[in-house]
Coordinates of C-alpha atoms and ligand atoms in Angstrom, one line a residue:
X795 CA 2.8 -17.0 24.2
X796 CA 5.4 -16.2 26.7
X797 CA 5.9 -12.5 27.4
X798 CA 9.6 -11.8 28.2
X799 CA 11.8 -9.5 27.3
X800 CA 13.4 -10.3 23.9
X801 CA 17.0 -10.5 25.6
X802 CA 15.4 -12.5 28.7
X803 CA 14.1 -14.7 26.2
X804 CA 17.2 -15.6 24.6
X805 CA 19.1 -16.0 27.5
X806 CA 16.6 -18.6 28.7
X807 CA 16.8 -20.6 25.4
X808 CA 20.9 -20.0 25.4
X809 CA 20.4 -22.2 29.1
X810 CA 18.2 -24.2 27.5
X811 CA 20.6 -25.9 24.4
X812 CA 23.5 -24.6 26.1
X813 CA 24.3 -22.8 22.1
X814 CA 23.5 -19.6 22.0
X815 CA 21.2 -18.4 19.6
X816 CA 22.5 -16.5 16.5
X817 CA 22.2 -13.0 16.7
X818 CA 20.3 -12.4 13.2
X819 CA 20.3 -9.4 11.3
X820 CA 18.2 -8.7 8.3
X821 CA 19.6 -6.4 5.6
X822 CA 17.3 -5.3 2.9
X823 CA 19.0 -3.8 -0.6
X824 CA 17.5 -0.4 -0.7
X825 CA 20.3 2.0 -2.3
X826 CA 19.4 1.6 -5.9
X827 CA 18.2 4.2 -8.4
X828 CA 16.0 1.6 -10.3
X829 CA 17.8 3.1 -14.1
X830 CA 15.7 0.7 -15.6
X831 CA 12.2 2.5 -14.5
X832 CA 13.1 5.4 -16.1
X833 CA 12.0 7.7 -13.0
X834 CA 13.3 10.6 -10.5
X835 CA 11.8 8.9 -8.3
X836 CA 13.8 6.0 -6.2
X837 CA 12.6 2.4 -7.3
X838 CA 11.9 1.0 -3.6
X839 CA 9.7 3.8 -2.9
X840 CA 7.2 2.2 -6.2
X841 CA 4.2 1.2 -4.9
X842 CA 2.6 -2.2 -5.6
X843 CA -0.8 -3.1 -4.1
X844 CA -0.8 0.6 -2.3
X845 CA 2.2 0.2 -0.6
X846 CA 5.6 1.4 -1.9
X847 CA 7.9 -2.4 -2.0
X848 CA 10.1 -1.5 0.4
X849 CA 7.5 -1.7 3.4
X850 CA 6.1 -5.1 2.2
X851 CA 9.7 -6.7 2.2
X852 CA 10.1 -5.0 5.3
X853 CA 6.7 -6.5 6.8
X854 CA 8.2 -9.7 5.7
X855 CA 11.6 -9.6 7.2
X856 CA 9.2 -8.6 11.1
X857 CA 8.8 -12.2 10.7
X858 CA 12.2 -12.7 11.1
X859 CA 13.5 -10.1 13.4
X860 CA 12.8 -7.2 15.3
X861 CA 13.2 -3.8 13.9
X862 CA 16.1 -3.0 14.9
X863 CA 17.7 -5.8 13.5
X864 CA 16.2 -4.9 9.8
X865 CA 18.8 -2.7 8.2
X866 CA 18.0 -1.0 5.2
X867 CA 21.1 -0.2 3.3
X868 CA 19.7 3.3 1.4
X869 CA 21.7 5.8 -0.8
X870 CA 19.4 7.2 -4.0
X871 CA 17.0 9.3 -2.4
X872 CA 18.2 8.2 0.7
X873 CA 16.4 10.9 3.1
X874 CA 13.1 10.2 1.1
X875 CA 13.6 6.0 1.6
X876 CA 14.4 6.6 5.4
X877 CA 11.3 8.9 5.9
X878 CA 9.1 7.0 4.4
X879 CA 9.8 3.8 6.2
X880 CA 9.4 6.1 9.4
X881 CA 6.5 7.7 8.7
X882 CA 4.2 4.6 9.6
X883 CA 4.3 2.5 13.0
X884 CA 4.5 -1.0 10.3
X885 CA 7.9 0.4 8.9
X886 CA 9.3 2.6 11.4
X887 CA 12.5 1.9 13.7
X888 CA 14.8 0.1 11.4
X889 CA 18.5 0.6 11.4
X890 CA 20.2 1.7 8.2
X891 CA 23.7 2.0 6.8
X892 CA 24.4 4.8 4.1
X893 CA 25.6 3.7 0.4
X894 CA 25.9 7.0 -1.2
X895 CA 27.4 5.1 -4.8
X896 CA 25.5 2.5 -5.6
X897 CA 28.4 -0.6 -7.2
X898 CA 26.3 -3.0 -7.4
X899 CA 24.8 -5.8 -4.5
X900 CA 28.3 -6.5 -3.6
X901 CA 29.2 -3.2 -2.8
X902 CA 25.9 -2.8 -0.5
X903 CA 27.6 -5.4 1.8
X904 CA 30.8 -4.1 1.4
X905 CA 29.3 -0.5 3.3
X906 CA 27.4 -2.7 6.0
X907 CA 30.4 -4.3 7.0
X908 CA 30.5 -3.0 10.1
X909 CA 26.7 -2.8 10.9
X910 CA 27.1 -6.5 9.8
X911 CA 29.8 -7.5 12.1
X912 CA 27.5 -7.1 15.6
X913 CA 25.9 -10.1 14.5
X914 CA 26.4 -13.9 13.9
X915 CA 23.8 -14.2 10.6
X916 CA 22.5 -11.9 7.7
X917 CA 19.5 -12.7 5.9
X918 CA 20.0 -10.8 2.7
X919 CA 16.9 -9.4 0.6
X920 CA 16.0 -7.0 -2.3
X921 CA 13.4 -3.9 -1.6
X922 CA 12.3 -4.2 -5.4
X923 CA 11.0 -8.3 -4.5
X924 CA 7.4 -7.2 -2.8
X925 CA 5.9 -10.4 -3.1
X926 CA 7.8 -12.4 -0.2
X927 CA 5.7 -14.3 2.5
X928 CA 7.0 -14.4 5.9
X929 CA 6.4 -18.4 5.9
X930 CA 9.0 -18.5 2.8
X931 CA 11.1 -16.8 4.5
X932 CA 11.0 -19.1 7.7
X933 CA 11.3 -21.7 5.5
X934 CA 14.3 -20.6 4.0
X935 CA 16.3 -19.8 7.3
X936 CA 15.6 -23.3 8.9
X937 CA 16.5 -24.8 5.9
X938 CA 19.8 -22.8 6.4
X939 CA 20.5 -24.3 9.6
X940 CA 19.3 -27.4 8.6
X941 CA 21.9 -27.7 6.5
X942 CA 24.5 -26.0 8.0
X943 CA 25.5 -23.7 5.4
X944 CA 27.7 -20.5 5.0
X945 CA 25.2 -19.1 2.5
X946 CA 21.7 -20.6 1.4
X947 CA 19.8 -19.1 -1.8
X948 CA 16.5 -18.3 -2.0
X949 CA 15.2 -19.8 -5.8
X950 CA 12.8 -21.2 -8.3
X951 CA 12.1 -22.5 -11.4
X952 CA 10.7 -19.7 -13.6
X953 CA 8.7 -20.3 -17.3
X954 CA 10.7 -17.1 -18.4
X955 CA 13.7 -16.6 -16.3
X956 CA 14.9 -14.0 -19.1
X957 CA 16.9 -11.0 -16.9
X958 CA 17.7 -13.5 -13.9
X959 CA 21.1 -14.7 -12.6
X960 CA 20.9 -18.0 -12.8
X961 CA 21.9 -20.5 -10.2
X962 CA 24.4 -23.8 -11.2
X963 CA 24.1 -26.4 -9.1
X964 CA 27.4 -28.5 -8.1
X965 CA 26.0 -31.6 -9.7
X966 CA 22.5 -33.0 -10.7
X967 CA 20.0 -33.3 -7.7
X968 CA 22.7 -31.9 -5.6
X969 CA 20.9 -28.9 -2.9
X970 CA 24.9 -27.5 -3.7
X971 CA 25.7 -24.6 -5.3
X972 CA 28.7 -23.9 -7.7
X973 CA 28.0 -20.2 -9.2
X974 CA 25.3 -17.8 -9.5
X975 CA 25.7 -16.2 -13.1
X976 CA 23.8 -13.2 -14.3
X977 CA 22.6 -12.9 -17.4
X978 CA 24.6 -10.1 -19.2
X979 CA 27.6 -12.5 -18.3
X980 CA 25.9 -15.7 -19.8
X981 CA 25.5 -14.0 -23.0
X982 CA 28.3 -12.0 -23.4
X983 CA 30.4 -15.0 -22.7
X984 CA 29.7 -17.7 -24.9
X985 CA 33.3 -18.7 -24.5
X986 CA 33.1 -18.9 -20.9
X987 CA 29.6 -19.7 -20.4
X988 CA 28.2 -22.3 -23.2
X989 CA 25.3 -20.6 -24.3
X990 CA 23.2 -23.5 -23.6
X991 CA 23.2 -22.5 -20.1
X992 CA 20.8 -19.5 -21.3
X993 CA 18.2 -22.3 -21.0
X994 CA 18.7 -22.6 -16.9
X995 CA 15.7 -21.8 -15.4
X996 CA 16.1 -21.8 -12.0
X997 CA 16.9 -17.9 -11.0
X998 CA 18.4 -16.6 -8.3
X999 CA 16.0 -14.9 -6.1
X1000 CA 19.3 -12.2 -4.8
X1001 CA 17.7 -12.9 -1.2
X1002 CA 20.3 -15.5 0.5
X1003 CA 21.0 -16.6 4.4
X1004 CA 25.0 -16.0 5.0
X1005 CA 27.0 -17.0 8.2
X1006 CA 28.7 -13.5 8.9
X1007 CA 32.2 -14.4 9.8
X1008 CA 32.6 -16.5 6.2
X1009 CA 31.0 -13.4 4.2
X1010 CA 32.8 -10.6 6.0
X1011 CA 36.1 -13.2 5.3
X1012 CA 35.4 -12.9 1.5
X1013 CA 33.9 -9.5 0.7
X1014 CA 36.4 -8.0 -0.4
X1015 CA 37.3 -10.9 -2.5
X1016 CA 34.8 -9.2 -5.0
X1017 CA 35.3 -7.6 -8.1
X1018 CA 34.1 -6.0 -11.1
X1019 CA 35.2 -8.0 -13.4
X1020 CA 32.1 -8.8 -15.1
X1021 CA 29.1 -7.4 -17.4
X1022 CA 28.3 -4.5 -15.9
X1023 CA 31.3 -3.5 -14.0
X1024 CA 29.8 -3.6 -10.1
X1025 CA 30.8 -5.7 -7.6
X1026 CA 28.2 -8.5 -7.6
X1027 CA 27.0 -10.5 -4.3
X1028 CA 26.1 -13.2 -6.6
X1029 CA 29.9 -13.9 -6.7
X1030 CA 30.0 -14.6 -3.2
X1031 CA 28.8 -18.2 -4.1
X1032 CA 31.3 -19.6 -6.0
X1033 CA 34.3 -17.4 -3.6
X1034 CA 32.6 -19.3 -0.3
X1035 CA 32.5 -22.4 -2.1
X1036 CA 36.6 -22.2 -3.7
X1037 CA 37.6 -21.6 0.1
X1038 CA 35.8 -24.7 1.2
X1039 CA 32.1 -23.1 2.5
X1040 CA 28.8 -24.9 2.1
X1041 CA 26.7 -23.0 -0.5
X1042 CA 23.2 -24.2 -1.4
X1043 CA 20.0 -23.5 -2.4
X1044 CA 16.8 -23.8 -1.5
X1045 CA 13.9 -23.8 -3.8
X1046 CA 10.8 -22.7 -3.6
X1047 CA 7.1 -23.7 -5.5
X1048 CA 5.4 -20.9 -5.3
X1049 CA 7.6 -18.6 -7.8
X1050 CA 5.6 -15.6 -8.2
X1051 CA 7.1 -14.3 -4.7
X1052 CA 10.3 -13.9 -5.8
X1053 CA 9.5 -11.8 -8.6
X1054 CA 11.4 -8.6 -8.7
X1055 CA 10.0 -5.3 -10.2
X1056 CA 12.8 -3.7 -12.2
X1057 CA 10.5 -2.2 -15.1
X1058 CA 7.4 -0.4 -15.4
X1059 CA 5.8 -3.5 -17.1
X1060 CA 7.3 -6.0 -14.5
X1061 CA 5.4 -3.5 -11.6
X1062 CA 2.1 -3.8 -13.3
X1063 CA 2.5 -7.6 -12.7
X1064 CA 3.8 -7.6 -9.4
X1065 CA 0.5 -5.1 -8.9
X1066 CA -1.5 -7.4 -10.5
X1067 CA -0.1 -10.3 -8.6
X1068 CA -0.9 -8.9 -4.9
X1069 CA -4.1 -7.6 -5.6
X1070 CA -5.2 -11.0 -7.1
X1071 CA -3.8 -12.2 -3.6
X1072 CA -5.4 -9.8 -1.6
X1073 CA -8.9 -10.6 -3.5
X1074 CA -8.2 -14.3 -2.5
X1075 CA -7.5 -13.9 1.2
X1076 CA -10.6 -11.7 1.3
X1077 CA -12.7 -13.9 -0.4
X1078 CA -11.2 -16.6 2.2
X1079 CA -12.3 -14.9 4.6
X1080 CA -16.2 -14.8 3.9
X1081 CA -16.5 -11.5 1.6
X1082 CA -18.0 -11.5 -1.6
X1083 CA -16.2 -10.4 -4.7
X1084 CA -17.9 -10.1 -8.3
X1085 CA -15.2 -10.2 -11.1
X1086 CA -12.6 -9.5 -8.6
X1087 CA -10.3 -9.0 -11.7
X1088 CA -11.8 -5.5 -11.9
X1089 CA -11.4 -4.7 -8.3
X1090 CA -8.8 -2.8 -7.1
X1091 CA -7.9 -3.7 -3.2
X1092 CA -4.8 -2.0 -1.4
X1093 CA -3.1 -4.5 0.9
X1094 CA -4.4 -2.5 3.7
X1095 CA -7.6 -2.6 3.8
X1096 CA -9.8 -4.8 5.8
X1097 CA -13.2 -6.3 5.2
X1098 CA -15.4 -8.1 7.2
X1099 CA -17.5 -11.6 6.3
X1100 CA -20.8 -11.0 4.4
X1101 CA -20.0 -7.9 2.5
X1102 CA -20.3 -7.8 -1.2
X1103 CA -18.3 -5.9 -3.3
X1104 CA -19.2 -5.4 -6.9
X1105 CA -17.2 -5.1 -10.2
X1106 CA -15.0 -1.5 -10.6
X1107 CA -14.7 -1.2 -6.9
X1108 CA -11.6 0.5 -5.7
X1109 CA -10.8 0.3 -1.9
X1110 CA -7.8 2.2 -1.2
X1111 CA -5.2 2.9 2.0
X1112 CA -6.5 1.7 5.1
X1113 CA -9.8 1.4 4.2
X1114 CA -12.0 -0.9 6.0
X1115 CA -15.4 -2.2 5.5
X1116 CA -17.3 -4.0 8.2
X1117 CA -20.1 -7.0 7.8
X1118 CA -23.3 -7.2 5.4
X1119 CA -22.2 -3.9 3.5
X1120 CA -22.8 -3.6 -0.3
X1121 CA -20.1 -1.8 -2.3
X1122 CA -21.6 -1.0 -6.1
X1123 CA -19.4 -0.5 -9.3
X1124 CA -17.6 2.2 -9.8
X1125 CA -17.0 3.3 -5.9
X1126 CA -13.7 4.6 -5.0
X1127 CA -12.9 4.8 -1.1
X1128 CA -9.7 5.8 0.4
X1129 CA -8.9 5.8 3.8
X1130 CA -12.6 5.0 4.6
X1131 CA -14.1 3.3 7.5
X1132 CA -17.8 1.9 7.0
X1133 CA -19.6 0.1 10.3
X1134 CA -22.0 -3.0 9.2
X1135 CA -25.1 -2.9 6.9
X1136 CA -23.9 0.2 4.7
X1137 CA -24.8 0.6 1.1
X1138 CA -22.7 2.4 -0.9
X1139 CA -24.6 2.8 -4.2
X1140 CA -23.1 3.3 -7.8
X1141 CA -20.1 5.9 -8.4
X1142 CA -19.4 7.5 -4.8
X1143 CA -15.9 8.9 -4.4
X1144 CA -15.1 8.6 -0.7
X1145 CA -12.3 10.0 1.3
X1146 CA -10.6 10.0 5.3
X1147 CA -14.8 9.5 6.1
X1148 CA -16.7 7.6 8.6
X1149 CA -20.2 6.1 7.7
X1150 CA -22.3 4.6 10.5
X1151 CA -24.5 1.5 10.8
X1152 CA -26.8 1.3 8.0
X1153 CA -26.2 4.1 6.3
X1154 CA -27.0 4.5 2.3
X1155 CA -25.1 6.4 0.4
X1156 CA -25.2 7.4 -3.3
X1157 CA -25.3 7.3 -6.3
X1158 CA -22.8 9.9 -7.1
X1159 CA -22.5 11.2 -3.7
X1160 CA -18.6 12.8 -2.8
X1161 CA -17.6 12.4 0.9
X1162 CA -14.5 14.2 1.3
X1163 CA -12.3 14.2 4.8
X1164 CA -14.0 14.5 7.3
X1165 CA -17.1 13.5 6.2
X1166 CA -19.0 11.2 9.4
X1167 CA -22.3 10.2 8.7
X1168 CA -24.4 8.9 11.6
X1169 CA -26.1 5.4 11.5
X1170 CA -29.2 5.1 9.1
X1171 CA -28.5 8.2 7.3
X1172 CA -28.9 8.9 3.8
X1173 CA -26.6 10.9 1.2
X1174 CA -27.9 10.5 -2.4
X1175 CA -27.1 11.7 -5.7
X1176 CA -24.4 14.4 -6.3
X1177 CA -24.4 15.7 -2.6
X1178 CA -21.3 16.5 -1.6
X1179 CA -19.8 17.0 2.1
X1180 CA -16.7 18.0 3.6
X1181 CA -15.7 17.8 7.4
X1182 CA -19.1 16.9 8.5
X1183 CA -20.9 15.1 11.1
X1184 CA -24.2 14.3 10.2
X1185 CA -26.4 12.6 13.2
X1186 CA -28.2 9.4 13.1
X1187 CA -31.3 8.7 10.7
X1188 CA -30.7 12.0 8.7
X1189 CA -31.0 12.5 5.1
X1190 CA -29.7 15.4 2.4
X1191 CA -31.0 13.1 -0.7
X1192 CA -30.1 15.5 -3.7
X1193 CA -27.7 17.8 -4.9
X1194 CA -26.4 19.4 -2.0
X1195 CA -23.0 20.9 -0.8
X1196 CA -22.5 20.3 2.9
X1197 CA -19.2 22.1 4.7
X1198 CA -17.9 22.4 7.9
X1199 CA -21.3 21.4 9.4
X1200 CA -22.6 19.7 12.6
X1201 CA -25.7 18.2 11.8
X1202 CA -27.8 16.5 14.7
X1203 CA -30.6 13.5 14.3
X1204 CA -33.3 13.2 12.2
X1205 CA -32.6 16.3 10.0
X1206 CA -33.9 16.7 6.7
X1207 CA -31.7 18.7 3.9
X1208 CA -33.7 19.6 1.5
X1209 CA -32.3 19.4 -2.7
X1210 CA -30.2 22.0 -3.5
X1211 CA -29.2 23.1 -0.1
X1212 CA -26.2 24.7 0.0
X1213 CA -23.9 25.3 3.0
X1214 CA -22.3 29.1 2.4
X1215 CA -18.9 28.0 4.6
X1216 CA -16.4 30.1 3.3
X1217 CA -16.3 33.9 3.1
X1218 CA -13.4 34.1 1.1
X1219 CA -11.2 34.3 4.1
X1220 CA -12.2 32.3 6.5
X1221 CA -14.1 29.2 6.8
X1222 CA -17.3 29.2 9.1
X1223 CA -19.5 26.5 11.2
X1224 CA -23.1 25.7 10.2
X1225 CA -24.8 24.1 13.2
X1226 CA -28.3 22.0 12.3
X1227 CA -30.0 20.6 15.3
X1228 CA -31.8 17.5 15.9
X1229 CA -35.2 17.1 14.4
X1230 CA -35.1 20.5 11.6
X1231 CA -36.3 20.8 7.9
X1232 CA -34.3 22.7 5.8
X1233 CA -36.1 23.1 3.0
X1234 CA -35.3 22.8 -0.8
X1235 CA -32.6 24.8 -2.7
X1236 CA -31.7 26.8 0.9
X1237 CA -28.6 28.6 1.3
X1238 CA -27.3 28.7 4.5
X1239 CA -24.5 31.7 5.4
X1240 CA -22.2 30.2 8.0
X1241 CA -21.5 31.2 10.6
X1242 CA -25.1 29.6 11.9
X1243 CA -27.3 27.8 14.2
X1244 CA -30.5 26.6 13.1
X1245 CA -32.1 25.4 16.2
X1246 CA -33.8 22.2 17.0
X1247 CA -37.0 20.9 15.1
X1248 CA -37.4 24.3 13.3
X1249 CA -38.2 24.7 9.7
X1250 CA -36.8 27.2 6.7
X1251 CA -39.2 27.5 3.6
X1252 CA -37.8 26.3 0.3
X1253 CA -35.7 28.8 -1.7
X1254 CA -34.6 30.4 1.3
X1255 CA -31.3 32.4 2.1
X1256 CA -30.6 31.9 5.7
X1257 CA -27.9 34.7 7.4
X1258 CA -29.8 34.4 11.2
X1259 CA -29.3 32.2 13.3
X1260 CA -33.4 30.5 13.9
X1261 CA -34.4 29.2 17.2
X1262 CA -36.0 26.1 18.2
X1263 CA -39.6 25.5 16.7
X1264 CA -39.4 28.0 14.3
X1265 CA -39.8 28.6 10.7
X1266 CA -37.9 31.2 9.0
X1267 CA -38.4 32.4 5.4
X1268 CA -35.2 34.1 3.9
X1269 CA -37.0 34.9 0.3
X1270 CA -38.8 37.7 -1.9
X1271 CA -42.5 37.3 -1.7
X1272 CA -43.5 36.3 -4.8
X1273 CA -45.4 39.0 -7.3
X1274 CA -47.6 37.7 -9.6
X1275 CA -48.9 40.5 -12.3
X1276 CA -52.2 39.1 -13.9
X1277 CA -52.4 39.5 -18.0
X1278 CA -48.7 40.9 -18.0
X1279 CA -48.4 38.3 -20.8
X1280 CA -50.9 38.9 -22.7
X1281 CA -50.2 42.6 -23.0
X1282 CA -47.1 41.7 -24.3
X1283 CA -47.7 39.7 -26.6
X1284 CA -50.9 42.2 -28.3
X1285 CA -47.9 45.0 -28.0
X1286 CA -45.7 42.6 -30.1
X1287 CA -48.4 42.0 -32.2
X1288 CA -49.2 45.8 -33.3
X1289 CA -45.9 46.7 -34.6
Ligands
LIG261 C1 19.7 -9.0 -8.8 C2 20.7 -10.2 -8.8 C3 20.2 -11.3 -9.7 C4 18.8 -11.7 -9.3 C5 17.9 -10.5 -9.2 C6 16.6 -10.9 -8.5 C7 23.0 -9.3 -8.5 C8 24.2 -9.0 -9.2 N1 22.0 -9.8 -9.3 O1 19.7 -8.5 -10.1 O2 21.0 -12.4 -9.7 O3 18.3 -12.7 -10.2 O4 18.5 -9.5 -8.4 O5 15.6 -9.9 -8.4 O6 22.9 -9.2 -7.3 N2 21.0 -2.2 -4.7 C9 21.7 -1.5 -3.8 N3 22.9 -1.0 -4.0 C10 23.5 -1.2 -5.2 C11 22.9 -2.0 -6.2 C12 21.6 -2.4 -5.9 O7 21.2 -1.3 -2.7 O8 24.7 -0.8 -5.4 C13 19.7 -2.7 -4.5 C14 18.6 -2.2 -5.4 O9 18.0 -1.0 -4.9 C15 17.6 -3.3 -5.5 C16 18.5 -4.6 -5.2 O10 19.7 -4.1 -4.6 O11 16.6 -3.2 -4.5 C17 18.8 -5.4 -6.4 O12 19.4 -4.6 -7.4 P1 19.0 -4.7 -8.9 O13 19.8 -3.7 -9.6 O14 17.6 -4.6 -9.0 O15 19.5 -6.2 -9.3 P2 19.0 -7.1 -10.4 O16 19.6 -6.6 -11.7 O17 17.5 -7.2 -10.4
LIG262 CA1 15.9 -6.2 -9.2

């Protein structure tokens, strides 16, 4: 790969064909309020496969442009869209021009006008359409300039195209288009439209290529005469065609990715549709899935070959899972990073943790952030731990609470142990050093040091710090009164 400049490039390729190249923008639809989800909440900000839609359609248009280039046109919510995008390195640094009324796709152009007029092409998609690869949309612009159109539409033939516009060719076989019409308008207007038409299945995708100078030309051509009383960019079809424009369409086979997510019931499918996706790349890639219907798999995460992941897994965020690890049913880990060889065993909830080479944790353990476990360690049933780093080889097996502790190698926790971190106030360190037994059901008052390969009895409350090589014993000595039951039970026995 050549490593110029982005500018230096282009000028080299403008010397090259002696055309310049286009300056491209991207402009992604983003201003809606999304009525039809019901929600407070804006509609591009939805997440489908752990990712709100906005930032996949934006990871798609990167293969397009830089960016700078990708304008998101934002008005509902607009503050909350913006600082989501920016609030990850894969989003951030777009452009974006305000639309605080939203009239309709039409009118989102109509406020980018200007934006739009610093370059020499707009590809045009929608932030609710998540499923978009960047190869369809490569495919899509070449077959723009191919044939040198003033707008190309992105389409396909859908089983149900219920809710669609609809896209009518010029003729039979003809890549031409004469009108995009939604379908309010087909079926409030049998007069205009015969209803027949209803029966057009190829829908319009609403993500187009346009030549700028023809579509700035036109916009305000638009109008609300229609349906639903907004100014359409569907429209801009049959205006570019009337003055003379070539308008066509270019459809695609694979129509699940150009599915847009307008209600609740149509997200569950788009969910269900990228996680299926992400299941298949994964198990592409050499990992193991069992009933990967059940598993739940954020976009994010990453897996490496020879893992197995069983049935009822979730693996959440930016989780990632390296070679020859077992994940068993029921695990939930978020923001996770396991090296190779770990077992994860039945029901662990795992958060923002770390787990080192060959590590086994579970059943039922709870890592919460912060949680690093050293290679070869254990964690089994119901222990819990919270920002902790626990050193190679060690093991707290049972039904333990460890917080805001530094554990060193080859420590032994006994069950029960309890890590006393929190005063009410303030929380406080507990330091365990390399080669120590703590011993069952301890509790250890932080702040403490318990120093290398010593040993505390079982039952103990620990408040000292103990030195290296020693034992301490934090307990009552035990009184045992011989008889004392006996006499109770002859006192019982005489009333
Ligand atoms: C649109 C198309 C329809 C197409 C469908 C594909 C129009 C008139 N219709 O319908 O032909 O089949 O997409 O999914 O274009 N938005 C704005 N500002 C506005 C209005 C909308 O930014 O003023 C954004 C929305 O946030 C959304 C996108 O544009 O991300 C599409 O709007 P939406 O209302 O979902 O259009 P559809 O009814 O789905
Ligand atoms: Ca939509």
């Amino acid at each position: 790969m050549l490593n110029f400049a982005r500018d230096t490039l282009r000028d080299k390729l403008d010397a090259m064909t002696s055309t310049p190249t286009p300056r491209l923008a991207v402009l992604i639809l983003a201003a809606g309020k999304g009525t039809r989800l019901k929600s407070k909440h804006p509609k591009v900000l939805f997440e489908v496969g752990g990712k709100p839609m906005l930032a996949h359609v934006v990871a798609a248009a990167r293969a397009l442009a830089e960016p700078r280039d990708i304008i998101a046109v934002i008005g509902h919510e607009a503050e909350r869209v913006r600082a989501a995008m920016e609030s990850t390195s894969q989003t951030s640094g777009l452009s974006y021009v305000l639309q605080p009324e939203q009239h309709g796709t039409g009118h989102a152009l109509i406020v980018s006008r200007a934006e739009l007029s610093k370059y020499d092409e707009v590809v045009v998609l929608v932030g609710d359409a998540p499923l978009l690869q960047p190869d369809t949309l490569r495919a899509l612009y070449d077959f723009h300039h191919q044939q040198a159109a003033a707008m190309t539409i992105l389409t396909a033939d859908l089983a149900n195209p219920f809710g669609y516009g609809r896209v009518f060719r010029a003729a039979l076989n003809s890549s031409e288009v004469a009108a995009i019409i939604e379908q309010k308008d087909l079926e409030k207007d049998p007069d205009k439209h015969d209803p027949a038409q209803l029966d057009n299945k190829e829908i319009n995708s609403a993500m187009y290529v346009f030549k700028v100078a023809p579509l700035l030309a036109h916009l305000d051509s638009l109008s609300t005469a229609n349906a639903h009383g907004e100014y359409y960019l569907t429209d801009m079809a049959k205006l570019l065609r009337a003055a003379g424009e070539r308008v066509v369409a270019f459809k695609h086979s694979a129509a699940d990715e150009l599915l847009g997510g307008n209600t609740r019931a149509d997200l569950a499918g788009l969910d269900r549709k990228m996680r299926a996706r992400k299941c298949a790349q994964l198990m592409q890639d050499g990992v193991t899935i069992l009933f990967p219907d059940t598993c739940v798999i954020d976009s994010g995460v990453t897996v490496a070959p020879d893992t197995t992941i069983e049935p009822y897994v979730q693996l959440l965020g930016n989780t990632s899972i390296g070679s020859d690890c077992r994940i068993r049913s029921y695990s939930v880990l978020r923001n996770t990073t396991l090296a190779d060889n770990v077992l994860i065993r039945n029901g662990c909830v795992m958060e923002e943790s770390r787990v080192g080479d060959g590590a086994t944790i579970g059943p039922y353990s709870h890592l919460r952030p912060g949680s690093d476990i050293g290679p070869g360690a254990h964690l089994g049933n119901f222990v819990e731990t919270k920002k902790v780093k626990m050193g190679k080889g060690s093991k707290a097996n049972h039904l333990t609470y460890l917080g805001d502790a530094v554990i060193g190698a080859g420590v032994n926790i006994g069950a029960g142990t309890i890590t006393c971190n929190y005063d009410g106030v303030h929380k406080h360190t507990t330091t365990i050093e390399d080669g120590t037994f703590i011993g069952s059901n301890n509790t250890l008052v932080a702040p403490l040091t318990i120093g290398p390969n010593s040993y505390t009895a079982a039952g103990s409350c620990i408040t000292q710090d103990v030195p290296e090589d020693a034992l301490a014993l934090g307990r009552a000595r035990q009184e045992t009164k011989p008889g004392w039951m006996k006499k109770r039970r002859e006192a019982a026995g005489n009333k």
